[in-house]
Amino acid sequence: MKTKITELLHIKTPIIQGGMAWVAEHHLAAAVSAAGGLGIIGAANAPADWVREEIRKAREITDNPIGVNVMLLSPYADEVAQVLVEERVPVITTGAGNPGKYMEMWKSAGSKVIPVVASVALARMMERGGADAVIAEGTESGGHIGAATTMTLVPQVRDAVKVPVIAAGGIGDGRGMAAAFMLGADAVQLGTRFVVAKESICHENYKERIIKAKDIDSAVTGRSHGHPIRQLRNQMTKEYLKKEQEGVPFEELELMTVGALRNAVVDGDVKHGTVMAGQIAGLISKEQTCQEIIEEIMKEAADLLKER
Ligand code: TUI
């Protein structure tokens, strides 16, 4: 399928894998890119040297383009930004903030820059600042979320900017992809479905938790202090939400979550750890290879879009 995004990024299929902390490392990113989508290495809170190594390891697996996501709240964001220039990363996505201060250095290095936006205002600002496309991410997503739904955000961003729009949040199959295209998207970004990919190094307990999840199994912690995080309900969210309701200060709540995502993803502690996942987790029923996932979604979406 050809779209503005496949042309811009030199990829075969308009499916992008989200840059998820701890999960989106070189095995997953390379597998998605090898299957024709765009794999993304999630820099998250990792040091710049780790990011450089992951880029190089991914490049040993596939010659197809691979991107990197910069989580702008990271203490290493400046160093990571520089590594991406040195490594000539073809596609850079950003999350959890405004990447304005890096735009010039990345653009002059020849990278395509694609910020995640959670509002029309930020989409407009990013376009003015030179973004090559934007990812309109709805509140259905896992992890750090904005307020607008994908259904409402995507068409409004579509109307507000001229650059291509990638829809994210709540998309897990070909129906979701076709729907996003109807709303004006030129590509989709999926996270949760790729967490359970065979090539994902995520702990089996975490994958199993997603596969067993039901439609209303997600909770949002941190709303009271302006850092909302969507994750699957467990002992951790129960305690956190209770403390939040009691008005426990932000600093104390933060202490509860230190290392909690790693505990879930790497060690498989899905009871006390943070199990970030989107609302679409309830739809995801099996572990498949990235190639199977991409082929299945593309076939389903193409059939639906043909029926128009
Ligand atoms: O970034 C994400 N999702 C994430 S990042 C993450 S790691 C983390 N762990 C603990 C605490 C905080 C983060 C887990 N999930 N998605 C992209 C995204 N960006 N969603 C929403 C936004 C966003 C929100 C506001 C982007 C820009 C923005 O504007 C703020 C500004 O500065 O204008």
mmCIF file of N, CA and C in Angstrom, residues 46-140:
data_model
loop_
_atom_site.group_PDB
_atom_site.id
_atom_site.type_symbol
_atom_site.label_atom_id
_atom_site.label_comp_id
_atom_site.label_asym_id
_atom_site.label_seq_id
_atom_site.Cartn_x
_atom_site.Cartn_y
_atom_site.Cartn_z
ATOM 1 N N ALA A 46 16.802 5.732 28.656
ATOM 2 C CA ALA A 46 18.095 5.052 28.542
ATOM 3 C C ALA A 46 19.222 6.022 28.179
ATOM 4 N N PRO A 47 20.459 5.712 28.627
ATOM 5 C CA PRO A 47 21.603 6.551 28.262
ATOM 6 C C PRO A 47 21.904 6.485 26.763
ATOM 7 N N ALA A 48 22.579 7.522 26.261
ATOM 8 C CA ALA A 48 22.832 7.650 24.827
ATOM 9 C C ALA A 48 23.632 6.476 24.253
ATOM 10 N N ASP A 49 24.570 5.939 25.032
ATOM 11 C CA ASP A 49 25.384 4.829 24.520
ATOM 12 C C ASP A 49 24.544 3.594 24.245
ATOM 13 N N TRP A 50 23.563 3.369 25.112
ATOM 14 C CA TRP A 50 22.646 2.239 24.892
ATOM 15 C C TRP A 50 21.910 2.422 23.567
ATOM 16 N N VAL A 51 21.456 3.640 23.322
ATOM 17 C CA VAL A 51 20.706 3.924 22.098
ATOM 18 C C VAL A 51 21.581 3.667 20.869
ATOM 19 N N ARG A 52 22.835 4.142 20.940
ATOM 20 C CA ARG A 52 23.756 3.942 19.817
ATOM 21 C C ARG A 52 23.965 2.450 19.526
ATOM 22 N N GLU A 53 24.163 1.677 20.584
ATOM 23 C CA GLU A 53 24.370 0.233 20.433
ATOM 24 C C GLU A 53 23.145 -0.437 19.812
ATOM 25 N N GLU A 54 21.966 -0.052 20.286
ATOM 26 C CA GLU A 54 20.728 -0.647 19.769
ATOM 27 C C GLU A 54 20.547 -0.344 18.279
ATOM 28 N N ILE A 55 20.875 0.890 17.885
ATOM 29 C CA ILE A 55 20.771 1.263 16.464
ATOM 30 C C ILE A 55 21.690 0.363 15.644
ATOM 31 N N ARG A 56 22.912 0.187 16.138
ATOM 32 C CA ARG A 56 23.892 -0.608 15.387
ATOM 33 C C ARG A 56 23.497 -2.072 15.322
ATOM 34 N N LYS A 57 22.980 -2.608 16.436
ATOM 35 C CA LYS A 57 22.548 -4.018 16.443
ATOM 36 C C LYS A 57 21.365 -4.224 15.498
ATOM 37 N N ALA A 58 20.453 -3.277 15.471
ATOM 38 C CA ALA A 58 19.283 -3.394 14.573
ATOM 39 C C ALA A 58 19.745 -3.398 13.120
ATOM 40 N N ARG A 59 20.748 -2.585 12.837
ATOM 41 C CA ARG A 59 21.237 -2.478 11.459
ATOM 42 C C ARG A 59 21.945 -3.747 11.002
ATOM 43 N N GLU A 60 22.384 -4.570 11.966
ATOM 44 C CA GLU A 60 22.984 -5.856 11.594
ATOM 45 C C GLU A 60 21.913 -6.843 11.143
ATOM 46 N N ILE A 61 20.666 -6.605 11.577
ATOM 47 C CA ILE A 61 19.576 -7.536 11.256
ATOM 48 C C ILE A 61 18.876 -7.164 9.953
ATOM 49 N N THR A 62 18.706 -5.886 9.683
ATOM 50 C CA THR A 62 18.008 -5.474 8.458
ATOM 51 C C THR A 62 18.598 -4.186 7.885
ATOM 52 N N ASP A 63 18.507 -4.082 6.552
ATOM 53 C CA ASP A 63 18.940 -2.856 5.870
ATOM 54 C C ASP A 63 17.790 -1.866 5.718
ATOM 55 N N ASN A 64 16.573 -2.313 6.037
ATOM 56 C CA ASN A 64 15.420 -1.409 5.918
ATOM 57 C C ASN A 64 15.527 -0.292 6.950
ATOM 58 N N PRO A 65 14.877 0.865 6.666
ATOM 59 C CA PRO A 65 14.966 1.979 7.615
ATOM 60 C C PRO A 65 14.403 1.632 8.998
ATOM 61 N N ILE A 66 15.069 2.147 10.016
ATOM 62 C CA ILE A 66 14.629 1.971 11.403
ATOM 63 C C ILE A 66 14.645 3.359 12.051
ATOM 64 N N GLY A 67 13.663 3.652 12.873
ATOM 65 C CA GLY A 67 13.595 4.955 13.533
ATOM 66 C C GLY A 67 13.929 4.864 15.015
ATOM 67 N N VAL A 68 14.042 6.012 15.642
ATOM 68 C CA VAL A 68 14.260 6.083 17.091
ATOM 69 C C VAL A 68 13.249 7.066 17.679
ATOM 70 N N ASN A 69 12.664 6.696 18.806
ATOM 71 C CA ASN A 69 11.780 7.614 19.537
ATOM 72 C C ASN A 69 12.531 8.230 20.706
ATOM 73 N N VAL A 70 12.473 9.549 20.795
ATOM 74 C CA VAL A 70 13.084 10.255 21.914
ATOM 75 C C VAL A 70 11.986 10.652 22.899
ATOM 76 N N MET A 71 12.120 10.162 24.128
ATOM 77 C CA MET A 71 11.166 10.522 25.176
ATOM 78 C C MET A 71 11.705 11.799 25.814
ATOM 79 N N LEU A 72 11.007 12.912 25.594
ATOM 80 C CA LEU A 72 11.586 14.217 25.894
ATOM 81 C C LEU A 72 11.731 14.517 27.385
ATOM 82 N N LEU A 73 11.109 13.708 28.236
ATOM 83 C CA LEU A 73 11.291 13.896 29.681
ATOM 84 C C LEU A 73 12.562 13.208 30.187
ATOM 85 N N SER A 74 13.232 12.470 29.304
ATOM 86 C CA SER A 74 14.431 11.737 29.719
ATOM 87 C C SER A 74 15.569 12.669 30.120
ATOM 88 N N PRO A 75 16.291 12.331 31.198
ATOM 89 C CA PRO A 75 17.454 13.150 31.571
ATOM 90 C C PRO A 75 18.562 13.070 30.518
ATOM 91 N N TYR A 76 18.498 12.067 29.636
ATOM 92 C CA TYR A 76 19.529 11.888 28.603
ATOM 93 C C TYR A 76 19.113 12.432 27.237
ATOM 94 N N ALA A 77 17.978 13.148 27.175
ATOM 95 C CA ALA A 77 17.432 13.557 25.869
ATOM 96 C C ALA A 77 18.454 14.321 25.017
ATOM 97 N N ASP A 78 19.228 15.232 25.625
ATOM 98 C CA ASP A 78 20.201 16.016 24.849
ATOM 99 C C ASP A 78 21.266 15.122 24.209
ATOM 100 N N GLU A 79 21.806 14.191 25.011
ATOM 101 C CA GLU A 79 22.851 13.293 24.490
ATOM 102 C C GLU A 79 22.288 12.359 23.428
ATOM 103 N N VAL A 80 21.086 11.844 23.670
ATOM 104 C CA VAL A 80 20.447 10.950 22.693
ATOM 105 C C VAL A 80 20.236 11.711 21.379
ATOM 106 N N ALA A 81 19.769 12.949 21.488
ATOM 107 C CA ALA A 81 19.516 13.770 20.291
ATOM 108 C C ALA A 81 20.777 13.863 19.432
ATOM 109 N N GLN A 82 21.933 14.006 20.083
ATOM 110 C CA GLN A 82 23.208 14.120 19.386
ATOM 111 C C GLN A 82 23.617 12.795 18.729
ATOM 112 N N VAL A 83 23.392 11.692 19.441
ATOM 113 C CA VAL A 83 23.720 10.366 18.897
ATOM 114 C C VAL A 83 22.929 10.097 17.611
ATOM 115 N N LEU A 84 21.691 10.550 17.576
ATOM 116 C CA LEU A 84 20.857 10.311 16.394
ATOM 117 C C LEU A 84 21.414 11.031 15.171
ATOM 118 N N VAL A 85 22.039 12.187 15.417
ATOM 119 C CA VAL A 85 22.691 12.917 14.325
ATOM 120 C C VAL A 85 23.921 12.129 13.862
ATOM 121 N N GLU A 86 24.737 11.703 14.830
ATOM 122 C CA GLU A 86 25.967 10.973 14.493
ATOM 123 C C GLU A 86 25.670 9.660 13.759
ATOM 124 N N GLU A 87 24.593 9.009 14.145
ATOM 125 C CA GLU A 87 24.247 7.716 13.538
ATOM 126 C C GLU A 87 23.389 7.860 12.290
ATOM 127 N N ARG A 88 23.075 9.092 11.927
ATOM 128 C CA ARG A 88 22.266 9.349 10.723
ATOM 129 C C ARG A 88 20.973 8.533 10.725
ATOM 130 N N VAL A 89 20.232 8.662 11.807
ATOM 131 C CA VAL A 89 18.961 7.949 11.933
ATOM 132 C C VAL A 89 17.937 8.575 10.978
ATOM 133 N N PRO A 90 17.341 7.770 10.084
ATOM 134 C CA PRO A 90 16.486 8.358 9.050
ATOM 135 C C PRO A 90 15.155 8.921 9.551
ATOM 136 N N VAL A 91 14.629 8.331 10.639
ATOM 137 C CA VAL A 91 13.327 8.790 11.153
ATOM 138 C C VAL A 91 13.403 8.955 12.671
ATOM 139 N N ILE A 92 13.030 10.136 13.148
ATOM 140 C CA ILE A 92 13.025 10.393 14.592
ATOM 141 C C ILE A 92 11.605 10.759 15.007
ATOM 142 N N THR A 93 11.048 10.003 15.955
ATOM 143 C CA THR A 93 9.770 10.397 16.537
ATOM 144 C C THR A 93 10.050 10.885 17.953
ATOM 145 N N THR A 94 9.151 11.731 18.471
ATOM 146 C CA THR A 94 9.345 12.212 19.845
ATOM 147 C C THR A 94 8.051 12.041 20.622
ATOM 148 N N GLY A 95 8.181 11.973 21.942
ATOM 149 C CA GLY A 95 6.996 11.847 22.781
ATOM 150 C C GLY A 95 7.136 12.620 24.068
ATOM 151 N N ALA A 96 5.988 12.908 24.684
ATOM 152 C CA ALA A 96 5.923 13.502 26.021
ATOM 153 C C ALA A 96 6.525 14.893 26.108
ATOM 154 N N GLY A 97 6.400 15.676 25.030
ATOM 155 C CA GLY A 97 6.882 17.045 25.089
ATOM 156 C C GLY A 97 7.021 17.698 23.729
ATOM 157 N N ASN A 98 7.669 18.849 23.724
ATOM 158 C CA ASN A 98 7.860 19.644 22.514
ATOM 159 C C ASN A 98 9.325 19.537 22.061
ATOM 160 N N PRO A 99 9.581 18.953 20.893
ATOM 161 C CA PRO A 99 10.966 18.718 20.442
ATOM 162 C C PRO A 99 11.588 19.915 19.731
ATOM 163 N N GLY A 100 10.943 21.085 19.830
ATOM 164 C CA GLY A 100 11.384 22.273 19.093
ATOM 165 C C GLY A 100 12.878 22.529 19.105
ATOM 166 N N LYS A 101 13.515 22.370 20.267
ATOM 167 C CA LYS A 101 14.938 22.750 20.368
ATOM 168 C C LYS A 101 15.871 21.814 19.585
ATOM 169 N N TYR A 102 15.390 20.632 19.208
ATOM 170 C CA TYR A 102 16.231 19.696 18.439
ATOM 171 C C TYR A 102 15.946 19.727 16.943
ATOM 172 N N MET A 103 14.881 20.410 16.581
ATOM 173 C CA MET A 103 14.384 20.314 15.203
ATOM 174 C C MET A 103 15.457 20.664 14.174
ATOM 175 N N GLU A 104 16.153 21.789 14.412
ATOM 176 C CA GLU A 104 17.113 22.247 13.421
ATOM 177 C C GLU A 104 18.260 21.252 13.231
ATOM 178 N N MET A 105 18.812 20.752 14.352
ATOM 179 C CA MET A 105 19.957 19.825 14.226
ATOM 180 C C MET A 105 19.541 18.529 13.536
ATOM 181 N N TRP A 106 18.357 18.060 13.830
ATOM 182 C CA TRP A 106 17.903 16.807 13.197
ATOM 183 C C TRP A 106 17.599 17.003 11.720
ATOM 184 N N LYS A 107 16.958 18.141 11.408
ATOM 185 C CA LYS A 107 16.610 18.386 10.003
ATOM 186 C C LYS A 107 17.878 18.577 9.175
ATOM 187 N N SER A 108 18.879 19.288 9.723
ATOM 188 C CA SER A 108 20.088 19.482 8.911
ATOM 189 C C SER A 108 20.895 18.201 8.775
ATOM 190 N N ALA A 109 20.645 17.220 9.654
ATOM 191 C CA ALA A 109 21.310 15.921 9.494
ATOM 192 C C ALA A 109 20.552 15.040 8.498
ATOM 193 N N GLY A 110 19.424 15.537 7.998
ATOM 194 C CA GLY A 110 18.678 14.788 6.980
ATOM 195 C C GLY A 110 17.638 13.829 7.529
ATOM 196 N N SER A 111 17.393 13.874 8.848
ATOM 197 C CA SER A 111 16.390 12.981 9.437
ATOM 198 C C SER A 111 14.978 13.511 9.157
ATOM 199 N N LYS A 112 14.047 12.591 9.038
ATOM 200 C CA LYS A 112 12.629 12.969 9.036
ATOM 201 C C LYS A 112 12.186 13.028 10.498
ATOM 202 N N VAL A 113 11.556 14.132 10.886
ATOM 203 C CA VAL A 113 11.182 14.320 12.288
ATOM 204 C C VAL A 113 9.652 14.269 12.436
ATOM 205 N N ILE A 114 9.200 13.377 13.306
ATOM 206 C CA ILE A 114 7.755 13.132 13.444
ATOM 207 C C ILE A 114 7.364 13.155 14.920
ATOM 208 N N PRO A 115 6.938 14.310 15.440
ATOM 209 C CA PRO A 115 6.565 14.390 16.853
ATOM 210 C C PRO A 115 5.191 13.772 17.120
ATOM 211 N N VAL A 116 5.050 13.180 18.302
ATOM 212 C CA VAL A 116 3.719 12.790 18.768
ATOM 213 C C VAL A 116 3.043 14.047 19.290
ATOM 214 N N VAL A 117 1.798 14.253 18.865
ATOM 215 C CA VAL A 117 1.016 15.380 19.371
ATOM 216 C C VAL A 117 -0.277 14.849 19.969
ATOM 217 N N ALA A 118 -0.728 15.535 21.016
ATOM 218 C CA ALA A 118 -1.972 15.129 21.667
ATOM 219 C C ALA A 118 -3.021 16.222 21.519
ATOM 220 N N SER A 119 -2.690 17.258 20.724
ATOM 221 C CA SER A 119 -3.637 18.363 20.510
ATOM 222 C C SER A 119 -3.397 18.998 19.144
ATOM 223 N N VAL A 120 -4.427 19.689 18.657
ATOM 224 C CA VAL A 120 -4.333 20.411 17.385
ATOM 225 C C VAL A 120 -3.304 21.536 17.495
ATOM 226 N N ALA A 121 -3.280 22.224 18.644
ATOM 227 C CA ALA A 121 -2.356 23.354 18.817
ATOM 228 C C ALA A 121 -0.909 22.900 18.648
ATOM 229 N N LEU A 122 -0.548 21.776 19.276
ATOM 230 C CA LEU A 122 0.832 21.300 19.159
ATOM 231 C C LEU A 122 1.120 20.811 17.732
ATOM 232 N N ALA A 123 0.132 20.205 17.089
ATOM 233 C CA ALA A 123 0.314 19.759 15.698
ATOM 234 C C ALA A 123 0.662 20.954 14.813
ATOM 235 N N ARG A 124 -0.081 22.033 14.979
ATOM 236 C CA ARG A 124 0.178 23.251 14.182
ATOM 237 C C ARG A 124 1.577 23.794 14.452
ATOM 238 N N MET A 125 1.942 23.830 15.751
ATOM 239 C CA MET A 125 3.246 24.370 16.130
ATOM 240 C C MET A 125 4.369 23.509 15.545
ATOM 241 N N MET A 126 4.182 22.201 15.557
ATOM 242 C CA MET A 126 5.209 21.291 15.033
ATOM 243 C C MET A 126 5.359 21.451 13.520
ATOM 244 N N GLU A 127 4.248 21.628 12.839
ATOM 245 C CA GLU A 127 4.314 21.836 11.387
ATOM 246 C C GLU A 127 5.080 23.118 11.086
ATOM 247 N N ARG A 128 4.768 24.175 11.827
ATOM 248 C CA ARG A 128 5.477 25.452 11.627
ATOM 249 C C ARG A 128 6.966 25.290 11.896
ATOM 250 N N GLY A 129 7.303 24.432 12.857
ATOM 251 C CA GLY A 129 8.697 24.219 13.232
ATOM 252 C C GLY A 129 9.446 23.276 12.306
ATOM 253 N N GLY A 130 8.773 22.742 11.298
ATOM 254 C CA GLY A 130 9.465 21.916 10.303
ATOM 255 C C GLY A 130 9.233 20.423 10.396
ATOM 256 N N ALA A 131 8.273 19.973 11.195
ATOM 257 C CA ALA A 131 7.999 18.536 11.287
ATOM 258 C C ALA A 131 7.598 17.995 9.918
ATOM 259 N N ASP A 132 8.056 16.774 9.598
ATOM 260 C CA ASP A 132 7.748 16.161 8.310
ATOM 261 C C ASP A 132 6.389 15.480 8.326
ATOM 262 N N ALA A 133 5.901 15.146 9.503
ATOM 263 C CA ALA A 133 4.595 14.517 9.701
ATOM 264 C C ALA A 133 4.317 14.626 11.191
ATOM 265 N N VAL A 134 3.105 14.286 11.608
ATOM 266 C CA VAL A 134 2.832 14.230 13.048
ATOM 267 C C VAL A 134 2.121 12.922 13.366
ATOM 268 N N ILE A 135 2.323 12.452 14.590
ATOM 269 C CA ILE A 135 1.584 11.294 15.081
ATOM 270 C C ILE A 135 0.508 11.839 16.016
ATOM 271 N N ALA A 136 -0.764 11.678 15.628
ATOM 272 C CA ALA A 136 -1.876 12.128 16.475
ATOM 273 C C ALA A 136 -2.260 10.952 17.362
ATOM 274 N N GLU A 137 -1.888 11.060 18.635
ATOM 275 C CA GLU A 137 -2.049 9.925 19.555
ATOM 276 C C GLU A 137 -3.195 10.178 20.534
ATOM 277 N N GLY A 138 -4.192 9.341 20.461
ATOM 278 C CA GLY A 138 -5.358 9.467 21.331
ATOM 279 C C GLY A 138 -5.138 8.871 22.705
ATOM 280 N N THR A 139 -6.063 9.167 23.586
ATOM 281 C CA THR A 139 -5.970 8.768 24.994
ATOM 282 C C THR A 139 -6.175 7.268 25.211
ATOM 283 N N GLU A 140 -6.516 6.541 24.141
ATOM 284 C CA GLU A 140 -6.649 5.084 24.231
ATOM 285 C C GLU A 140 -5.293 4.389 24.381
#
